[in-house]
Amino acid sequence: MSAMTHAVPEPPVPEELEWALREANKEVVAIAPGWFRAWPSGEEKWSAVNVRAATQVIVNHSREDDRHPDAWTVRALFGDKAVELRVGPYDNKAQAIWVAHAILSIAFGNNGR
């Protein structure tokens, strides 16, 4: 008796995630998995962080931030230090959440799927 196999198609990727993956891929640093450009602080010329080493990736309403008043940003936390990733800012929380998800998907190699 032969076993029947059923191919299970992969579920479609939502349009929002496709957009977010394109957005996140703009800031990937191709040195090793998980590295993304971040906004430099102080005298730094440029900055990059390994999202895989972050304790959290958060979406922040930067109302209190003069750089992006009333916008949403994506930040990586390393203990008590927050680093703003070089994506966005976004006009709404949903866009920032999609991009944060895409960044984590790329960092950990599953490309959102």
PDB file of C-alpha atoms in Angstrom:
ATOM      1  CA  MET A   1       0.000   0.000   0.000  1.00  0.00           C
ATOM      2  CA  SER A   2       1.455   3.381  -0.933  1.00  0.00           C
ATOM      3  CA  ALA A   3       1.124   6.372   1.328  1.00  0.00           C
ATOM      4  CA  MET A   4      -0.704   9.354  -0.055  1.00  0.00           C
ATOM      5  CA  THR A   5       1.051  12.648   0.246  1.00  0.00           C
ATOM      6  CA  HIS A   6      -0.646  15.949   0.020  1.00  0.00           C
ATOM      7  CA  ALA A   7       1.370  18.972  -0.896  1.00  0.00           C
ATOM      8  CA  VAL A   8       0.458  21.808   1.378  1.00  0.00           C
ATOM      9  CA  PRO A   9       0.961  25.123  -0.372  1.00  0.00           C
ATOM     10  CA  GLU A  10       2.637  27.895   1.574  1.00  0.00           C
ATOM     11  CA  PRO A  11       0.147  30.514   2.679  1.00  0.00           C
ATOM     12  CA  PRO A  12       0.345  33.742   0.727  1.00  0.00           C
ATOM     13  CA  VAL A  13       2.423  36.519   2.248  1.00  0.00           C
ATOM     14  CA  PRO A  14       0.257  39.554   3.002  1.00  0.00           C
ATOM     15  CA  GLU A  15       0.840  42.601   0.818  1.00  0.00           C
ATOM     16  CA  GLU A  16       1.801  44.594   3.930  1.00  0.00           C
ATOM     17  CA  LEU A  17       4.564  42.131   4.756  1.00  0.00           C
ATOM     18  CA  GLU A  18       5.884  42.164   1.192  1.00  0.00           C
ATOM     19  CA  TRP A  19       6.145  45.978   1.471  1.00  0.00           C
ATOM     20  CA  ALA A  20       7.741  45.727   4.938  1.00  0.00           C
ATOM     21  CA  LEU A  21      10.329  43.189   3.728  1.00  0.00           C
ATOM     22  CA  ARG A  22      11.337  45.541   0.905  1.00  0.00           C
ATOM     23  CA  GLU A  23      11.539  48.401   3.416  1.00  0.00           C
ATOM     24  CA  ALA A  24      13.681  46.417   5.887  1.00  0.00           C
ATOM     25  CA  ASN A  25      15.967  45.013   3.185  1.00  0.00           C
ATOM     26  CA  LYS A  26      17.025  48.566   2.276  1.00  0.00           C
ATOM     27  CA  GLU A  27      18.942  48.772   5.571  1.00  0.00           C
ATOM     28  CA  VAL A  28      20.468  45.292   5.780  1.00  0.00           C
ATOM     29  CA  VAL A  29      24.252  45.250   6.210  1.00  0.00           C
ATOM     30  CA  ALA A  30      25.594  42.255   4.338  1.00  0.00           C
ATOM     31  CA  ILE A  31      28.427  41.388   6.727  1.00  0.00           C
ATOM     32  CA  ALA A  32      26.568  38.670   8.618  1.00  0.00           C
ATOM     33  CA  PRO A  33      22.961  37.681   9.358  1.00  0.00           C
ATOM     34  CA  GLY A  34      21.057  40.092  11.562  1.00  0.00           C
ATOM     35  CA  TRP A  35      23.004  43.317  10.962  1.00  0.00           C
ATOM     36  CA  PHE A  36      21.041  46.487  10.118  1.00  0.00           C
ATOM     37  CA  ARG A  37      21.934  50.151   9.761  1.00  0.00           C
ATOM     38  CA  ALA A  38      21.055  52.336  12.713  1.00  0.00           C
ATOM     39  CA  TRP A  39      21.099  56.084  13.176  1.00  0.00           C
ATOM     40  CA  PRO A  40      24.530  57.127  14.464  1.00  0.00           C
ATOM     41  CA  SER A  41      24.883  58.937  17.757  1.00  0.00           C
ATOM     42  CA  GLY A  42      27.341  61.673  18.649  1.00  0.00           C
ATOM     43  CA  GLU A  43      30.341  61.926  16.351  1.00  0.00           C
ATOM     44  CA  GLU A  44      29.837  58.563  14.657  1.00  0.00           C
ATOM     45  CA  LYS A  45      29.742  58.611  10.859  1.00  0.00           C
ATOM     46  CA  TRP A  46      27.520  55.536  10.610  1.00  0.00           C
ATOM     47  CA  SER A  47      26.219  52.794  12.805  1.00  0.00           C
ATOM     48  CA  ALA A  48      25.077  49.196  12.491  1.00  0.00           C
ATOM     49  CA  VAL A  49      23.694  46.786  15.054  1.00  0.00           C
ATOM     50  CA  ASN A  50      23.122  43.058  15.186  1.00  0.00           C
ATOM     51  CA  VAL A  51      19.401  42.670  15.817  1.00  0.00           C
ATOM     52  CA  ARG A  52      20.004  39.036  16.779  1.00  0.00           C
ATOM     53  CA  ALA A  53      21.862  40.302  19.863  1.00  0.00           C
ATOM     54  CA  ALA A  54      19.078  42.695  20.905  1.00  0.00           C
ATOM     55  CA  THR A  55      17.036  41.962  23.991  1.00  0.00           C
ATOM     56  CA  GLN A  56      13.944  43.381  22.255  1.00  0.00           C
ATOM     57  CA  VAL A  57      12.843  45.076  19.049  1.00  0.00           C
ATOM     58  CA  ILE A  58      10.201  47.694  19.770  1.00  0.00           C
ATOM     59  CA  VAL A  59       7.953  50.133  17.973  1.00  0.00           C
ATOM     60  CA  ASN A  60       8.133  53.552  19.571  1.00  0.00           C
ATOM     61  CA  HIS A  61       5.767  56.490  19.238  1.00  0.00           C
ATOM     62  CA  SER A  62       8.313  59.259  19.075  1.00  0.00           C
ATOM     63  CA  ARG A  63       6.026  62.098  20.051  1.00  0.00           C
ATOM     64  CA  GLU A  64       8.639  63.146  22.610  1.00  0.00           C
ATOM     65  CA  ASP A  65      11.485  62.917  20.072  1.00  0.00           C
ATOM     66  CA  ASP A  66      12.298  66.159  18.251  1.00  0.00           C
ATOM     67  CA  ARG A  67      13.731  64.221  15.304  1.00  0.00           C
ATOM     68  CA  HIS A  68      10.404  62.608  14.385  1.00  0.00           C
ATOM     69  CA  PRO A  69       7.540  64.414  16.078  1.00  0.00           C
ATOM     70  CA  ASP A  70       4.360  62.334  16.137  1.00  0.00           C
ATOM     71  CA  ALA A  71       5.768  59.434  14.107  1.00  0.00           C
ATOM     72  CA  TRP A  72       6.506  55.749  14.731  1.00  0.00           C
ATOM     73  CA  THR A  73      10.033  54.337  14.754  1.00  0.00           C
ATOM     74  CA  VAL A  74      11.592  50.895  15.135  1.00  0.00           C
ATOM     75  CA  ARG A  75      14.243  50.490  17.820  1.00  0.00           C
ATOM     76  CA  ALA A  76      16.430  47.666  19.049  1.00  0.00           C
ATOM     77  CA  LEU A  77      17.046  47.406  22.787  1.00  0.00           C
ATOM     78  CA  PHE A  78      20.369  46.200  24.130  1.00  0.00           C
ATOM     79  CA  GLY A  79      19.805  46.028  27.858  1.00  0.00           C
ATOM     80  CA  ASP A  80      18.901  49.582  28.846  1.00  0.00           C
ATOM     81  CA  LYS A  81      20.209  51.189  25.626  1.00  0.00           C
ATOM     82  CA  ALA A  82      17.780  51.849  22.763  1.00  0.00           C
ATOM     83  CA  VAL A  83      19.111  52.199  19.220  1.00  0.00           C
ATOM     84  CA  GLU A  84      16.868  53.567  16.486  1.00  0.00           C
ATOM     85  CA  LEU A  85      17.099  51.477  13.340  1.00  0.00           C
ATOM     86  CA  ARG A  86      17.461  53.348  10.092  1.00  0.00           C
ATOM     87  CA  VAL A  87      13.985  52.558   8.805  1.00  0.00           C
ATOM     88  CA  GLY A  88      11.055  54.935   8.805  1.00  0.00           C
ATOM     89  CA  PRO A  89       9.800  56.985  10.516  1.00  0.00           C
ATOM     90  CA  TYR A  90       6.264  55.851   9.776  1.00  0.00           C
ATOM     91  CA  ASP A  91       2.978  57.711   9.926  1.00  0.00           C
ATOM     92  CA  ASN A  92       1.182  54.926  11.754  1.00  0.00           C
ATOM     93  CA  LYS A  93       1.872  52.170  14.229  1.00  0.00           C
ATOM     94  CA  ALA A  94       0.759  49.375  11.887  1.00  0.00           C
ATOM     95  CA  GLN A  95       3.441  50.214   9.315  1.00  0.00           C
ATOM     96  CA  ALA A  96       6.145  50.272  12.005  1.00  0.00           C
ATOM     97  CA  ILE A  97       4.956  46.916  13.389  1.00  0.00           C
ATOM     98  CA  TRP A  98       5.077  45.307   9.943  1.00  0.00           C
ATOM     99  CA  VAL A  99       8.641  46.609   9.436  1.00  0.00           C
ATOM    100  CA  ALA A 100       9.724  45.424  12.905  1.00  0.00           C
ATOM    101  CA  HIS A 101       8.339  41.973  12.051  1.00  0.00           C
ATOM    102  CA  ALA A 102      10.161  42.013   8.709  1.00  0.00           C
ATOM    103  CA  ILE A 103      13.452  42.980  10.380  1.00  0.00           C
ATOM    104  CA  LEU A 104      13.170  40.064  12.794  1.00  0.00           C
ATOM    105  CA  SER A 105      12.211  37.712   9.957  1.00  0.00           C
ATOM    106  CA  ILE A 106      15.241  38.753   7.911  1.00  0.00           C
ATOM    107  CA  ALA A 107      17.574  38.672  10.937  1.00  0.00           C
ATOM    108  CA  PHE A 108      16.574  35.137  11.800  1.00  0.00           C
ATOM    109  CA  GLY A 109      16.437  33.937   8.204  1.00  0.00           C
ATOM    110  CA  ASN A 110      12.804  33.058   7.623  1.00  0.00           C
ATOM    111  CA  ASN A 111      11.970  36.027   5.335  1.00  0.00           C
ATOM    112  CA  GLY A 112       8.572  36.550   6.881  1.00  0.00           C
ATOM    113  CA  ARG A 113       7.248  33.107   6.054  1.00  0.00           C
TER     114      ARG A 113
END
